[in-house]
Amino acid sequence: MIRLFARSSSDAVSSVVAMTLVLAVLAVALPLAISNFIPHYVKSSEVQRYAEAEDSFLKIAEFYPSSGRLRLRLGEQTPFGFVAATSLKAVSSGVAEVDAACDGNNIHLECNISSVQLRMIGRTIPNKTLIFSEGGIVVEQMARQQILSEPQIELNYSDNLTLTVDCLRDEREISGSGSVIVDIVVSMERREYENCTGYIHINDSLFQGYWDEAMQSNGSMNFTNKNVTLIVRWMEVKV
């Protein structure tokens, strides 16, 4: 009886020692996993999400000024929470105004310049916003703007004046998680006028410099006795 009792005590001590060693290993390994594996996992997930979102969004430049369709994933759930959540907004990037007295019909156009913005919010990498407007792409990150592709500014001024303006029908914002299908609907309207005298004024927060170069002036230009062709590309974002 005494020998059996001794063996049992020895086994119990061994179990306690083994459990202590396991707990010690866990105490060392768990903080290492939290401080190394999880941030690496989250960062890798966000890098992948940024790349996927950018690839989907940049397709808008391929089909514009025709209508097209984007497939976006606005957010992704991981065991450690949401990573690289995104939102899509159709908002104004400025104002375009054309006013003129013509033979017959006069020109009166004032509209918001269309832009579509994809905002990507990460936990481990800097937030980034891609902006599409007038055929061009701008990247905003860390309070800096970079023109990824130039806009399609169209203003021809000779004996006749031809102007193309991109206008937004309605502002719209989409956010959340999961996949979403976004339709970019563009309808084109062409108007022609004879013997017009008036002005063009553009206030564009993204591409003002391109407009100034096209108008050879600072934001505005006047014209006298010109035949005018006005092309309006109306953009609308639908889900």
mmCIF file of C-alpha atoms in Angstrom, residues 4-185:
data_model
loop_
_atom_site.group_PDB
_atom_site.id
_atom_site.type_symbol
_atom_site.label_atom_id
_atom_site.label_comp_id
_atom_site.label_asym_id
_atom_site.label_seq_id
_atom_site.Cartn_x
_atom_site.Cartn_y
_atom_site.Cartn_z
ATOM 1 C CA LEU A 4 1.402 2.292 -4.480
ATOM 2 C CA PHE A 5 0.790 5.554 -2.661
ATOM 3 C CA ALA A 6 4.351 6.700 -3.449
ATOM 4 C CA ARG A 7 3.906 6.037 -7.157
ATOM 5 C CA SER A 8 0.645 8.000 -7.202
ATOM 6 C CA SER A 9 2.304 10.966 -5.533
ATOM 7 C CA SER A 10 5.153 10.854 -8.052
ATOM 8 C CA ASP A 11 2.693 10.781 -10.962
ATOM 9 C CA ALA A 12 0.791 13.732 -9.531
ATOM 10 C CA VAL A 13 3.984 15.757 -9.141
ATOM 11 C CA SER A 14 4.981 14.965 -12.745
ATOM 12 C CA SER A 15 1.573 16.098 -13.993
ATOM 13 C CA VAL A 16 1.885 19.363 -12.100
ATOM 14 C CA VAL A 17 5.388 19.937 -13.484
ATOM 15 C CA ALA A 18 4.224 19.166 -17.031
ATOM 16 C CA MET A 19 1.266 21.489 -16.709
ATOM 17 C CA THR A 20 3.526 24.211 -15.330
ATOM 18 C CA LEU A 21 5.881 23.822 -18.301
ATOM 19 C CA VAL A 22 2.953 23.979 -20.734
ATOM 20 C CA LEU A 23 1.657 27.131 -19.083
ATOM 21 C CA ALA A 24 5.142 28.639 -19.172
ATOM 22 C CA VAL A 25 5.471 27.918 -22.885
ATOM 23 C CA LEU A 26 2.035 29.422 -23.519
ATOM 24 C CA ALA A 27 2.927 32.456 -21.440
ATOM 25 C CA VAL A 28 5.919 33.061 -23.738
ATOM 26 C CA ALA A 29 4.353 32.013 -27.053
ATOM 27 C CA LEU A 30 1.032 33.825 -26.744
ATOM 28 C CA PRO A 31 2.466 37.354 -26.417
ATOM 29 C CA LEU A 32 4.839 36.588 -29.298
ATOM 30 C CA ALA A 33 1.893 35.498 -31.448
ATOM 31 C CA ILE A 34 -0.127 38.569 -30.506
ATOM 32 C CA SER A 35 2.767 40.963 -31.177
ATOM 33 C CA ASN A 36 3.984 39.328 -34.395
ATOM 34 C CA PHE A 37 1.517 37.034 -36.129
ATOM 35 C CA ILE A 38 -1.689 39.031 -35.721
ATOM 36 C CA PRO A 39 -0.295 42.393 -36.979
ATOM 37 C CA HIS A 40 1.362 40.610 -39.889
ATOM 38 C CA TYR A 41 -1.889 38.819 -40.716
ATOM 39 C CA VAL A 42 -3.939 42.014 -40.536
ATOM 40 C CA LYS A 43 -1.435 43.963 -42.643
ATOM 41 C CA SER A 44 -1.309 41.240 -45.300
ATOM 42 C CA SER A 45 -5.110 41.174 -45.412
ATOM 43 C CA GLU A 46 -5.294 44.940 -45.784
ATOM 44 C CA VAL A 47 -2.656 45.036 -48.531
ATOM 45 C CA GLN A 48 -4.645 42.427 -50.435
ATOM 46 C CA ARG A 49 -7.914 44.307 -49.891
ATOM 47 C CA TYR A 50 -6.367 47.593 -51.095
ATOM 48 C CA ALA A 51 -5.094 45.905 -54.251
ATOM 49 C CA GLU A 52 -8.449 44.255 -54.980
ATOM 50 C CA ALA A 53 -10.390 47.469 -54.382
ATOM 51 C CA GLU A 54 -8.030 49.523 -56.565
ATOM 52 C CA ASP A 55 -8.175 47.020 -59.430
ATOM 53 C CA SER A 56 -11.980 47.040 -59.356
ATOM 54 C CA PHE A 57 -12.269 50.825 -59.118
ATOM 55 C CA LEU A 58 -9.749 51.642 -61.858
ATOM 56 C CA LYS A 59 -11.924 49.817 -64.385
ATOM 57 C CA ILE A 60 -14.141 52.890 -64.371
ATOM 58 C CA ALA A 61 -11.535 54.618 -66.542
ATOM 59 C CA GLU A 62 -11.713 51.806 -69.119
ATOM 60 C CA PHE A 63 -15.372 52.228 -70.009
ATOM 61 C CA TYR A 64 -15.885 55.945 -69.371
ATOM 62 C CA PRO A 65 -17.561 57.959 -70.940
ATOM 63 C CA SER A 66 -19.843 54.987 -71.666
ATOM 64 C CA SER A 67 -21.880 53.351 -68.905
ATOM 65 C CA GLY A 68 -20.279 50.473 -67.037
ATOM 66 C CA ARG A 69 -20.363 48.238 -63.975
ATOM 67 C CA LEU A 70 -18.032 47.798 -61.013
ATOM 68 C CA ARG A 71 -17.947 44.930 -58.527
ATOM 69 C CA LEU A 72 -16.601 46.022 -55.162
ATOM 70 C CA ARG A 73 -16.083 44.420 -51.756
ATOM 71 C CA LEU A 74 -16.708 47.172 -49.238
ATOM 72 C CA GLY A 75 -15.356 45.399 -46.152
ATOM 73 C CA GLU A 76 -14.018 42.063 -44.938
ATOM 74 C CA GLN A 77 -14.482 40.408 -41.551
ATOM 75 C CA THR A 78 -11.531 38.505 -40.053
ATOM 76 C CA PRO A 79 -11.165 36.836 -36.617
ATOM 77 C CA PHE A 80 -9.569 40.106 -35.501
ATOM 78 C CA GLY A 81 -12.254 42.484 -36.765
ATOM 79 C CA PHE A 82 -12.785 44.416 -39.991
ATOM 80 C CA VAL A 83 -9.756 45.226 -42.122
ATOM 81 C CA ALA A 84 -9.491 47.729 -44.967
ATOM 82 C CA ALA A 85 -13.113 48.821 -44.955
ATOM 83 C CA THR A 86 -14.109 50.840 -48.005
ATOM 84 C CA SER A 87 -16.813 53.276 -48.989
ATOM 85 C CA LEU A 88 -17.838 54.627 -52.392
ATOM 86 C CA LYS A 89 -19.175 58.148 -52.873
ATOM 87 C CA ALA A 90 -20.489 60.070 -55.865
ATOM 88 C CA VAL A 91 -19.959 63.717 -54.978
ATOM 89 C CA SER A 92 -19.275 67.057 -56.609
ATOM 90 C CA SER A 93 -15.683 68.113 -57.213
ATOM 91 C CA GLY A 94 -16.631 71.592 -58.389
ATOM 92 C CA VAL A 95 -19.041 73.669 -60.439
ATOM 93 C CA ALA A 96 -19.282 74.266 -64.192
ATOM 94 C CA GLU A 97 -21.284 77.231 -65.477
ATOM 95 C CA VAL A 98 -22.023 78.313 -69.041
ATOM 96 C CA ASP A 99 -24.218 81.318 -69.796
ATOM 97 C CA ALA A 100 -24.719 82.995 -73.174
ATOM 98 C CA ALA A 101 -27.200 84.907 -75.292
ATOM 99 C CA CYS A 102 -27.623 83.219 -78.678
ATOM 100 C CA ASP A 103 -29.805 83.476 -81.767
ATOM 101 C CA GLY A 104 -32.896 81.467 -80.892
ATOM 102 C CA ASN A 105 -32.158 79.467 -77.739
ATOM 103 C CA ASN A 106 -29.856 80.859 -75.062
ATOM 104 C CA ILE A 107 -27.422 78.826 -72.956
ATOM 105 C CA HIS A 108 -28.002 78.449 -69.225
ATOM 106 C CA LEU A 109 -26.082 75.574 -67.652
ATOM 107 C CA GLU A 110 -24.875 75.309 -64.081
ATOM 108 C CA CYS A 111 -24.040 71.849 -62.750
ATOM 109 C CA ASN A 112 -21.868 70.025 -60.240
ATOM 110 C CA ILE A 113 -18.800 68.429 -61.772
ATOM 111 C CA SER A 114 -19.046 64.674 -61.242
ATOM 112 C CA SER A 115 -16.550 62.651 -59.241
ATOM 113 C CA VAL A 116 -16.576 59.149 -57.787
ATOM 114 C CA GLN A 117 -14.465 58.490 -54.706
ATOM 115 C CA LEU A 118 -13.327 55.172 -53.262
ATOM 116 C CA ARG A 119 -12.086 55.577 -49.692
ATOM 117 C CA MET A 120 -10.045 52.754 -48.139
ATOM 118 C CA ILE A 121 -9.547 52.800 -44.374
ATOM 119 C CA GLY A 122 -6.924 50.466 -42.923
ATOM 120 C CA ARG A 123 -5.636 49.693 -39.428
ATOM 121 C CA THR A 124 -1.984 49.064 -40.260
ATOM 122 C CA ILE A 125 -1.426 50.902 -43.574
ATOM 123 C CA PRO A 126 -2.211 54.550 -44.436
ATOM 124 C CA ASN A 127 -5.732 55.410 -45.531
ATOM 125 C CA LYS A 128 -6.102 56.022 -49.257
ATOM 126 C CA THR A 129 -8.739 57.627 -51.476
ATOM 127 C CA LEU A 130 -9.021 57.111 -55.230
ATOM 128 C CA ILE A 131 -10.996 59.803 -57.061
ATOM 129 C CA PHE A 132 -12.316 59.533 -60.615
ATOM 130 C CA SER A 133 -13.438 62.743 -62.317
ATOM 131 C CA GLU A 134 -13.715 63.864 -65.946
ATOM 132 C CA GLY A 135 -11.853 60.777 -67.132
ATOM 133 C CA GLY A 136 -8.894 61.275 -64.783
ATOM 134 C CA ILE A 137 -7.776 59.518 -61.593
ATOM 135 C CA VAL A 138 -6.360 61.193 -58.481
ATOM 136 C CA VAL A 139 -4.860 59.405 -55.459
ATOM 137 C CA GLU A 140 -5.085 61.067 -52.052
ATOM 138 C CA GLN A 141 -2.925 59.685 -49.251
ATOM 139 C CA MET A 142 -1.368 61.261 -46.171
ATOM 140 C CA ALA A 143 -2.589 64.771 -47.123
ATOM 141 C CA ARG A 144 -0.984 64.533 -50.571
ATOM 142 C CA GLN A 145 -2.565 64.320 -54.021
ATOM 143 C CA GLN A 146 -1.082 62.513 -57.001
ATOM 144 C CA ILE A 147 -2.583 62.528 -60.504
ATOM 145 C CA LEU A 148 -2.582 58.917 -61.651
ATOM 146 C CA SER A 149 -4.089 59.661 -65.066
ATOM 147 C CA GLU A 150 -4.967 62.966 -66.714
ATOM 148 C CA PRO A 151 -8.544 64.158 -67.235
ATOM 149 C CA GLN A 152 -10.318 64.380 -70.581
ATOM 150 C CA ILE A 153 -10.753 68.153 -70.618
ATOM 151 C CA GLU A 154 -12.376 69.078 -73.945
ATOM 152 C CA LEU A 155 -12.616 72.723 -74.915
ATOM 153 C CA ASN A 156 -11.985 73.680 -78.540
ATOM 154 C CA TYR A 157 -12.025 77.365 -79.344
ATOM 155 C CA SER A 158 -11.714 78.561 -82.948
ATOM 156 C CA ASP A 159 -14.401 79.874 -85.314
ATOM 157 C CA ASN A 160 -16.759 77.652 -83.334
ATOM 158 C CA LEU A 161 -16.631 76.737 -79.668
ATOM 159 C CA THR A 162 -17.067 73.129 -78.516
ATOM 160 C CA LEU A 163 -17.212 72.374 -74.805
ATOM 161 C CA THR A 164 -17.672 69.033 -73.017
ATOM 162 C CA VAL A 165 -18.769 69.125 -69.373
ATOM 163 C CA ASP A 166 -19.133 66.224 -66.917
ATOM 164 C CA CYS A 167 -22.092 66.728 -64.580
ATOM 165 C CA LEU A 168 -23.338 64.752 -61.586
ATOM 166 C CA ARG A 169 -27.048 63.966 -61.317
ATOM 167 C CA ASP A 170 -27.230 63.050 -57.612
ATOM 168 C CA GLU A 171 -24.816 62.590 -54.751
ATOM 169 C CA ARG A 172 -24.635 59.057 -53.397
ATOM 170 C CA GLU A 173 -22.687 57.159 -50.734
ATOM 171 C CA ILE A 174 -22.328 53.400 -50.282
ATOM 172 C CA SER A 175 -20.589 51.753 -47.331
ATOM 173 C CA GLY A 176 -20.739 48.558 -45.322
ATOM 174 C CA SER A 177 -19.405 45.041 -45.834
ATOM 175 C CA GLY A 178 -19.698 42.340 -48.445
ATOM 176 C CA SER A 179 -19.777 42.524 -52.239
ATOM 177 C CA VAL A 180 -21.764 45.128 -54.113
ATOM 178 C CA ILE A 181 -22.502 45.777 -57.791
ATOM 179 C CA VAL A 182 -22.266 49.453 -58.751
ATOM 180 C CA ASP A 183 -23.610 50.742 -62.062
ATOM 181 C CA ILE A 184 -22.015 53.901 -63.443
ATOM 182 C CA VAL A 185 -24.674 55.295 -65.764
#
